[in-house]
Tab-separated table of C-alpha atoms in Angstrom:
chain	number	residue	atom	x	y	z
Q	1	ALA	CA	-77.581	6.886	16.942
Q	2	GLN	CA	-74.246	8.376	16.046
Q	3	SER	CA	-70.866	6.917	16.996
Q	4	VAL	CA	-67.258	8.019	16.580
Q	5	SER	CA	-64.074	5.960	16.235
Q	6	GLN	CA	-60.540	7.153	16.748
Q	7	HIS	CA	-58.120	4.522	15.607
Q	8	ASN	CA	-54.942	5.773	17.240
Q	9	HIS	CA	-55.111	5.482	21.011
Q	10	HIS	CA	-51.536	6.539	21.703
Q	11	VAL	CA	-49.200	8.438	19.400
Q	12	ILE	CA	-45.612	9.377	20.172
Q	13	LEU	CA	-43.808	11.831	17.905
Q	14	SER	CA	-40.656	13.863	17.948
Q	15	GLU	CA	-40.856	17.629	17.634
Q	16	ALA	CA	-41.240	18.853	14.042
Q	17	ALA	CA	-42.794	15.572	12.916
Q	18	SER	CA	-46.067	15.688	11.039
Q	19	LEU	CA	-49.266	14.551	12.697
Q	20	GLU	CA	-52.379	12.895	11.391
Q	21	LEU	CA	-55.031	11.526	13.743
Q	22	GLY	CA	-57.832	9.465	12.305
Q	23	CYS	CA	-61.525	9.940	13.056
Q	24	ASN	CA	-64.463	8.118	11.512
Q	25	TYR	CA	-68.088	8.543	12.399
Q	26	SER	CA	-71.231	6.594	11.847
Q	27	TYR	CA	-74.500	8.401	11.229
Q	28	GLY	CA	-76.959	8.338	8.370
Q	29	GLY	CA	-77.755	12.038	8.248
Q	30	THR	CA	-75.984	15.386	8.198
Q	31	VAL	CA	-73.516	15.992	10.984
Q	32	ASN	CA	-71.450	18.682	12.608
Q	33	LEU	CA	-67.870	17.617	13.369
Q	34	PHE	CA	-65.415	18.807	15.986
Q	35	TRP	CA	-61.951	18.235	17.347
Q	36	TYR	CA	-61.377	19.069	20.995
Q	37	VAL	CA	-58.083	19.055	22.881
Q	38	GLN	CA	-57.555	18.437	26.573
Q	39	TYR	CA	-54.157	19.518	27.894
Q	40	PRO	CA	-53.054	17.875	31.142
Q	41	GLY	CA	-55.135	19.240	33.997
Q	42	GLN	CA	-57.116	21.565	31.781
Q	43	HIS	CA	-60.613	21.689	30.375
Q	44	LEU	CA	-61.705	20.625	26.923
Q	45	GLN	CA	-60.980	23.272	24.309
Q	46	LEU	CA	-62.267	23.447	20.771
Q	47	LEU	CA	-59.540	23.066	18.138
Q	48	LEU	CA	-61.739	23.313	15.083
Q	49	LYS	CA	-65.188	22.585	13.750
Q	50	TYR	CA	-66.954	21.728	10.519
Q	51	PHE	CA	-70.563	22.660	9.860
Q	52	SER	CA	-70.752	23.078	6.092
Q	53	GLY	CA	-68.866	24.531	3.129
Q	54	ASP	CA	-65.155	24.021	2.464
Q	55	PRO	CA	-64.317	20.525	3.746
Q	56	LEU	CA	-60.813	21.628	4.723
Q	57	VAL	CA	-61.086	23.565	7.963
Q	58	LYS	CA	-58.367	25.371	9.821
Q	59	GLY	CA	-58.288	25.688	13.559
Q	60	ILE	CA	-56.148	27.144	16.269
Q	61	LYS	CA	-52.454	26.419	16.827
Q	62	GLY	CA	-51.814	25.356	13.236
Q	63	PHE	CA	-54.218	22.408	13.223
Q	64	GLU	CA	-56.451	21.569	10.278
Q	65	ALA	CA	-58.916	18.819	9.477
Q	66	GLU	CA	-60.494	17.509	6.311
Q	67	PHE	CA	-64.036	16.240	6.058
Q	68	ILE	CA	-64.345	13.434	3.512
Q	69	LYS	CA	-68.031	12.653	3.298
Q	70	SER	CA	-67.614	9.494	1.235
Q	71	LYS	CA	-65.339	8.035	3.887
Q	72	PHE	CA	-67.243	9.382	6.900
Q	73	SER	CA	-63.916	10.741	8.074
Q	74	PHE	CA	-62.647	13.917	9.708
Q	75	ASN	CA	-58.909	13.473	10.218
Q	76	LEU	CA	-56.852	15.994	12.143
Q	77	ARG	CA	-53.487	17.153	10.811
Q	78	LYS	CA	-50.607	19.367	11.765
Q	79	PRO	CA	-47.483	19.684	9.603
Q	80	SER	CA	-45.030	20.152	12.466
Q	81	VAL	CA	-45.836	19.322	16.077
Q	82	GLN	CA	-44.368	20.977	19.131
Q	83	TRP	CA	-43.744	19.669	22.630
Q	84	SER	CA	-46.633	21.866	23.805
Q	85	ASP	CA	-49.023	19.813	21.637
Q	86	THR	CA	-48.761	16.970	24.131
Q	87	ALA	CA	-52.385	16.392	25.106
Q	88	GLU	CA	-55.411	14.202	24.548
Q	89	TYR	CA	-57.366	14.820	21.366
Q	90	PHE	CA	-61.046	13.993	20.971
Q	91	CYS	CA	-63.072	13.865	17.799
Q	92	ALA	CA	-66.788	14.576	18.334
Q	93	VAL	CA	-69.959	14.631	16.269
Q	94	ASN	CA	-73.504	15.763	16.634
Q	95	ALA	CA	-76.404	15.365	14.282
Q	96	ARG	CA	-77.382	18.565	12.498
Q	97	GLY	CA	-80.139	20.199	14.538
Q	98	GLY	CA	-79.449	17.994	17.551
Q	99	ASN	CA	-77.849	18.540	20.930
Q	100	MET	CA	-76.271	15.153	21.501
Q	101	LEU	CA	-72.497	15.606	21.180
Q	102	THR	CA	-70.793	12.213	21.028
Q	103	PHE	CA	-67.060	11.789	21.553
Q	104	GLY	CA	-64.599	9.308	20.152
Q	105	GLY	CA	-62.346	7.368	22.484
Q	106	GLY	CA	-59.570	9.916	22.330
Q	107	THR	CA	-55.940	9.871	21.183
Q	108	ARG	CA	-53.197	10.549	23.661
Q	109	LEU	CA	-50.384	12.418	21.886
Q	110	MET	CA	-46.938	12.686	23.385
Q	111	VAL	CA	-44.396	14.898	21.652
Q	112	LYS	CA	-40.788	14.322	22.620
Q	113	PRO	CA	-38.584	17.423	22.723
Z	1	ASP	CA	-67.218	36.108	28.015
Z	2	THR	CA	-66.845	32.560	26.728
Z	3	GLU	CA	-66.650	30.821	30.081
Z	4	VAL	CA	-68.513	28.020	31.685
Z	5	THR	CA	-67.899	28.113	35.422
Z	6	GLN	CA	-68.226	25.054	37.601
Z	7	THR	CA	-68.144	24.816	41.374
Z	8	PRO	CA	-66.699	23.246	43.356
Z	9	LYS	CA	-63.487	22.233	41.580
Z	10	HIS	CA	-62.988	19.279	43.902
Z	11	LEU	CA	-65.490	17.386	46.052
Z	12	VAL	CA	-65.077	14.453	48.393
Z	13	MET	CA	-68.292	12.929	49.671
Z	14	GLY	CA	-69.407	9.893	51.575
Z	15	MET	CA	-71.897	7.426	50.207
Z	16	THR	CA	-74.668	8.752	52.453
Z	17	ASN	CA	-74.057	12.423	51.705
Z	18	LYS	CA	-76.135	14.767	49.573
Z	19	LYS	CA	-74.230	17.330	47.566
Z	20	SER	CA	-74.745	19.483	44.487
Z	21	LEU	CA	-72.545	20.485	41.575
Z	22	LYS	CA	-73.154	23.889	40.043
Z	23	CYS	CA	-72.586	25.258	36.566
Z	24	GLU	CA	-73.071	28.766	35.220
Z	25	GLN	CA	-72.737	30.420	31.817
Z	26	HIS	CA	-73.543	33.913	30.614
Z	27	MET	CA	-73.194	33.426	26.875
Z	28	GLY	CA	-76.939	33.289	26.266
Z	29	HIS	CA	-76.703	29.605	25.407
Z	30	ARG	CA	-79.964	27.706	25.610
Z	31	ALA	CA	-78.532	24.161	25.684
Z	32	MET	CA	-76.625	22.905	28.717
Z	33	TYR	CA	-75.070	19.528	29.341
Z	34	TRP	CA	-73.657	17.269	32.022
Z	35	TYR	CA	-70.906	14.849	31.063
Z	36	LYS	CA	-69.029	12.291	33.139
Z	37	GLN	CA	-65.364	11.591	32.367
Z	38	LYS	CA	-63.432	8.739	33.929
Z	39	ALA	CA	-59.638	8.749	33.819
Z	40	LYS	CA	-58.215	8.176	30.330
Z	41	LYS	CA	-61.720	7.900	28.851
Z	42	PRO	CA	-63.790	10.242	26.689
Z	43	PRO	CA	-66.599	12.319	28.176
Z	44	GLU	CA	-69.891	10.433	28.363
Z	45	LEU	CA	-73.119	12.356	28.000
Z	46	MET	CA	-75.442	12.233	31.010
Z	47	PHE	CA	-78.092	14.926	30.525
Z	48	VAL	CA	-79.039	17.648	28.075
Z	49	TYR	CA	-81.246	20.615	28.837
Z	50	SER	CA	-82.672	22.600	25.952
Z	51	TYR	CA	-84.528	25.808	26.768
Z	52	GLU	CA	-84.505	24.802	30.446
Z	53	LYS	CA	-86.264	21.534	29.724
Z	54	LEU	CA	-84.645	18.125	30.084
Z	55	SER	CA	-84.347	16.805	26.553
Z	56	ILE	CA	-81.911	13.910	26.916
Z	57	ASN	CA	-81.296	11.550	29.843
Z	58	GLU	CA	-78.804	8.875	28.895
Z	59	SER	CA	-80.180	6.237	31.275
Z	60	VAL	CA	-78.433	7.825	34.226
Z	61	PRO	CA	-79.159	6.308	37.678
Z	62	SER	CA	-81.610	8.260	39.808
Z	63	ARG	CA	-78.921	9.036	42.386
Z	64	PHE	CA	-77.963	11.789	39.900
Z	65	SER	CA	-80.660	14.436	39.622
Z	66	PRO	CA	-80.233	17.401	37.275
Z	67	GLU	CA	-81.928	20.750	37.645
Z	68	CYS	CA	-81.994	23.811	35.429
Z	69	PRO	CA	-83.336	26.740	37.511
Z	70	ASN	CA	-82.894	29.248	34.676
Z	71	SER	CA	-81.168	29.661	31.338
Z	72	SER	CA	-77.793	30.428	32.944
Z	73	LEU	CA	-77.619	27.811	35.661
Z	74	LEU	CA	-77.411	24.050	35.740
Z	75	ASN	CA	-77.161	21.916	38.856
Z	76	LEU	CA	-76.464	18.248	39.425
Z	77	HIS	CA	-77.771	16.922	42.722
Z	78	LEU	CA	-75.981	13.888	44.110
Z	79	HIS	CA	-77.336	11.436	46.662
Z	80	ALA	CA	-76.266	7.987	47.812
Z	81	LEU	CA	-73.425	7.750	45.306
Z	82	GLN	CA	-71.128	4.775	44.942
Z	83	PRO	CA	-67.319	4.783	44.792
Z	84	GLU	CA	-67.513	3.926	41.087
Z	85	ASP	CA	-69.227	7.285	40.537
Z	86	SER	CA	-65.900	8.977	41.254
Z	87	ALA	CA	-65.006	10.892	38.096
Z	88	LEU	CA	-64.612	14.334	36.544
Z	89	TYR	CA	-68.034	15.870	35.958
Z	90	LEU	CA	-68.085	18.335	33.099
Z	91	CYS	CA	-70.665	20.953	32.325
Z	92	ALA	CA	-70.988	22.399	28.848
Z	93	SER	CA	-73.220	24.804	27.006
Z	94	SER	CA	-74.025	25.667	23.401
Z	95	ARG	CA	-76.463	27.705	21.392
Z	96	SER	CA	-79.420	25.397	21.124
Z	97	GLY	CA	-78.821	22.904	18.355
Z	98	THR	CA	-82.462	22.339	17.621
Z	99	ASN	CA	-82.788	25.296	15.258
Z	100	ASN	CA	-79.233	26.191	14.368
Z	101	VAL	CA	-77.098	24.749	11.611
Z	102	GLY	CA	-74.435	24.024	14.128
Z	103	SER	CA	-72.886	25.276	17.322
Z	104	GLU	CA	-69.937	24.139	19.330
Z	105	ALA	CA	-70.071	23.242	22.994
Z	106	PHE	CA	-68.032	25.197	25.524
Z	107	PHE	CA	-66.824	23.194	28.494
Z	108	GLY	CA	-66.152	24.099	32.085
Z	109	GLN	CA	-63.080	22.972	34.009
Z	110	GLY	CA	-65.062	20.239	35.700
Z	111	THR	CA	-65.637	19.062	39.238
Z	112	ARG	CA	-63.396	16.215	40.323
Z	113	LEU	CA	-65.624	14.071	42.500
Z	114	THR	CA	-64.361	11.390	44.861
Z	115	VAL	CA	-66.869	9.154	46.617
Z	116	VAL	CA	-65.528	7.452	49.728
């Protein structure tokens, strides 16, 4: 079975600071990787996804993530955060060819104006 | 149309009530999901339907009963719930993952359920 770990539970940054959120997964086979964001009171939205190819993927709102297979990691980055990035961020994984999407514990990001 | 629509948005029910949550998508997706999300926790998978057949049941108590009447609709029937079942119930859909390289899940806004 797959599992996902997010090491940062709460992150507080000032506007314009750089962001990196860690995500590690555990699964022996090929995986698809995702970052979802949940703004306060809103539904889960996809930020970006990795299926195959270039391990550096770019998503919406200036976010990017890098898949490092040797480290089983898929860290999320943004060079300069904004107050509107305040939200909860979830890393998720499913096994290639499977339907079981498993989420990490989430990281609550607060950006101070 | 990239929407997953869930009704109702809010539901309060007593422990002896029977109610149903509804989910609808018109993206042609053949996999549909129910997740449960408690406050400040990640979504937890409950059920997966693939091509209208139940493919995953994550040891969910029988007081939750899913139903997939057709490829666009997914229901969750609730009966004799407990207060600890109060949570946000999320529906999602994706192109079936069984044959595709990969497909992301699209989530609805959820039904906030309170059991009293």
